[in-house]
XYZ file of C-alpha atoms in Angstrom:
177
model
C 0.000 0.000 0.000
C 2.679 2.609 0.863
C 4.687 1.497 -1.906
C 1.610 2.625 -4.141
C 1.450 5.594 -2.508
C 5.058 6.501 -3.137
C 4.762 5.614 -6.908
C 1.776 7.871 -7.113
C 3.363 10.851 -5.160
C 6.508 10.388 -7.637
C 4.537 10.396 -10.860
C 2.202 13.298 -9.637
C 5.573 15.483 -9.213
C 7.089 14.177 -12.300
C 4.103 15.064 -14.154
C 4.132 18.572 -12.262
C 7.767 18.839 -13.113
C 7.292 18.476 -16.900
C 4.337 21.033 -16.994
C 6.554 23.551 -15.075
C 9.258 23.362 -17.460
C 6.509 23.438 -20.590
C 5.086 26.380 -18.927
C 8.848 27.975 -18.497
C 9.433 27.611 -22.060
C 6.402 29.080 -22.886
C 6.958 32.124 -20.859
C 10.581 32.328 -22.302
C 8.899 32.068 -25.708
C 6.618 34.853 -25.096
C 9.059 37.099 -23.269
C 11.838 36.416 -26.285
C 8.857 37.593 -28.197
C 8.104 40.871 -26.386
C 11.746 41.391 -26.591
C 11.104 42.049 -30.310
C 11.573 45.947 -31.103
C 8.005 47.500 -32.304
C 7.147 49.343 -34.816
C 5.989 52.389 -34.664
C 3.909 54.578 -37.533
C 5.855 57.492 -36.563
C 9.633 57.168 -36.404
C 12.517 59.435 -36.253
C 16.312 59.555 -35.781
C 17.122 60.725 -32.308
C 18.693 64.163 -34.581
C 15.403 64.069 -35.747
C 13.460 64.253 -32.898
C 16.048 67.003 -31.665
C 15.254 69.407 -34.043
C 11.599 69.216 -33.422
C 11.354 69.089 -29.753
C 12.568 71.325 -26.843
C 15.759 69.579 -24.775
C 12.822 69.327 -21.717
C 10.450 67.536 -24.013
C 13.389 65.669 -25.632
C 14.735 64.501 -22.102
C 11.085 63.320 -20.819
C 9.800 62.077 -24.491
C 12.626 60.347 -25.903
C 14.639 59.610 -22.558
C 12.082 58.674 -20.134
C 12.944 61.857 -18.043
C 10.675 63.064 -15.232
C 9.944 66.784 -14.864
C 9.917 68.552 -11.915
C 6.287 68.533 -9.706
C 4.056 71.448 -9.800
C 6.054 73.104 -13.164
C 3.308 72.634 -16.152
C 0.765 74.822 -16.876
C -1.369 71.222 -17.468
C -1.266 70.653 -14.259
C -4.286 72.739 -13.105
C -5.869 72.347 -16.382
C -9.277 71.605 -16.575
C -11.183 73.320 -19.508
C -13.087 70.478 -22.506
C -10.479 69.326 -24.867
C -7.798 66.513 -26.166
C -4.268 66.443 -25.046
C -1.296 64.975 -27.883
C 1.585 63.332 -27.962
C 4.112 66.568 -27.485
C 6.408 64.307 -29.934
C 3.982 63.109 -32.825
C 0.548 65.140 -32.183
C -1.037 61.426 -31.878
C -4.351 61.974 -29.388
C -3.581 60.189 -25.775
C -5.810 61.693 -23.332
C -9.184 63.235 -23.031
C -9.247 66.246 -20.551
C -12.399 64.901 -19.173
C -10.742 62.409 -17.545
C -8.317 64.665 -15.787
C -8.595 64.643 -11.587
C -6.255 66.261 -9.382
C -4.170 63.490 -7.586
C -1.999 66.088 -5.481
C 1.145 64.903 -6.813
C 1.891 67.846 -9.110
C 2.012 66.487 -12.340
C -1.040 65.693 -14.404
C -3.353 62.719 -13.658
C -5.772 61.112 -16.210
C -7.790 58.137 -14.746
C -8.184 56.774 -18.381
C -6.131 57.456 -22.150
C -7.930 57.601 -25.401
C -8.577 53.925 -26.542
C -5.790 52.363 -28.215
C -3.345 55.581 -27.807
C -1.327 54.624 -24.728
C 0.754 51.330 -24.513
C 2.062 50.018 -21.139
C 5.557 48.904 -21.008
C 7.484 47.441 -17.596
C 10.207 50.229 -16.406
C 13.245 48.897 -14.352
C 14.946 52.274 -14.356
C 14.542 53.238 -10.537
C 15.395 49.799 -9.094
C 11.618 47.871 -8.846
C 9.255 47.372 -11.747
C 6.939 50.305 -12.825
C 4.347 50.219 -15.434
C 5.184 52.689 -17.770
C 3.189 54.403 -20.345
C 4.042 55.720 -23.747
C 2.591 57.187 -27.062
C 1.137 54.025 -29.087
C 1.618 55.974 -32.563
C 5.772 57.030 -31.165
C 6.924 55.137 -28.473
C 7.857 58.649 -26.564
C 7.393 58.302 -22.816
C 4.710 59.626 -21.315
C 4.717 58.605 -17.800
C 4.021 56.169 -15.820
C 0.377 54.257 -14.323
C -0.740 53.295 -10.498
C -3.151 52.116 -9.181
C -4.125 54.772 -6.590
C -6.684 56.772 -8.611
C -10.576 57.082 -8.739
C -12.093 54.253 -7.263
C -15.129 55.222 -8.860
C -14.102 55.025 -12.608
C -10.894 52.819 -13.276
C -9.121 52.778 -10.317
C -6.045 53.740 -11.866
C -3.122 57.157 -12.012
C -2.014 57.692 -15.109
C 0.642 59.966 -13.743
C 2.037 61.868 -17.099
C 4.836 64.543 -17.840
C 2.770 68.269 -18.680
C 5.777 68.353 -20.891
C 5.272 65.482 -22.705
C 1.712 66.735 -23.694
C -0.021 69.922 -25.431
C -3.464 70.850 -24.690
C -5.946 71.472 -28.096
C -8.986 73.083 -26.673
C -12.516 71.286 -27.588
C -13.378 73.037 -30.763
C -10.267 73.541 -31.934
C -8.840 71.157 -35.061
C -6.178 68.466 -33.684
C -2.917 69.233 -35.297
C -1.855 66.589 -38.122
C 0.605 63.851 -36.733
C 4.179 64.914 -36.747
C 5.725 62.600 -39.557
């Protein structure tokens, strides 16, 4: 009987041994496969993107820089309208979906469908989700999960720099090619 046992107890962790290492490769597989660079519709040289942005929007944009807290005019801004890429004019946020988080940089509880991609950020030591332009790959900023409990739940906490406010009404600027 306990020999039975024992030859059940073996196979069960042989058989959970075999899955583990299917599942291992799998995840390897899929991470080797998010390791793939992306393509984005609007690309430029880094001299490219130099000549058309400002070294503070160049630093946060296309170097994952942080500005400083309570320094952009977007931060208290909360008239009707759409808020672009700063890098490729690609719509990312809807200022209806603005709330003031009291950290001193703009907070959207929701992006525009489809605008913002999430990306995992090692660069302070511990893994951040970080957010970026869908249409660029600039960085935007980065998302928690300390906002509105009453809509999504979530911070999108983004650079004013990395944005510019179009007032409702006003035409959206063509994408920056």
């Amino acid at each position: 009987m306990i020999k039975h046992i024992l030859i059940a107890v073996m196979a069960i962790g042989f058989v959970s041994c075999g899955n583990n290492t299917s599942k291992e490769i799998a995840m390897n597989s899929s991470h080797d496969h998010m390791q793939q660079e992306k393509v984005y519709e609007v690309k430029k040289s880094n001299a490219e993107w130099k000549e058309v942005l400002t070294a503070s929007q160049y630093n946060v944009l296309r170097e994952a820089g942080t500005e400083r807290p309570h320094t952009s005019p977007l931060n208290k801004q909360y008239a009707p309208g759409t808020l672009v890429c700063g890098a490729c004019h690609a719509p990312v946020y809807d200022n209806a979906h603005k709330f003031d988080s009291g950290t001193g940089w703009p907070s959207y509880d929701r992006a525009i469908e489809g605008q913002v991609e999430r990306d995992t950020d090692y660069k302070i030591g511990y893994a951040r989700t970080e957010l970026k332009c869908n249409t660029c790959g600039s960085h935007l900023g980065h998302e928690f999960s300390d906002g509105p409990r009453k809509t999504t739940g979530k911070r999108h906490c983004i650079n004013g720099v990395a944005l510019d406010f179009i007032p409702q009404g006003q035409e959206l600027p063509p994408l920056r090619k």
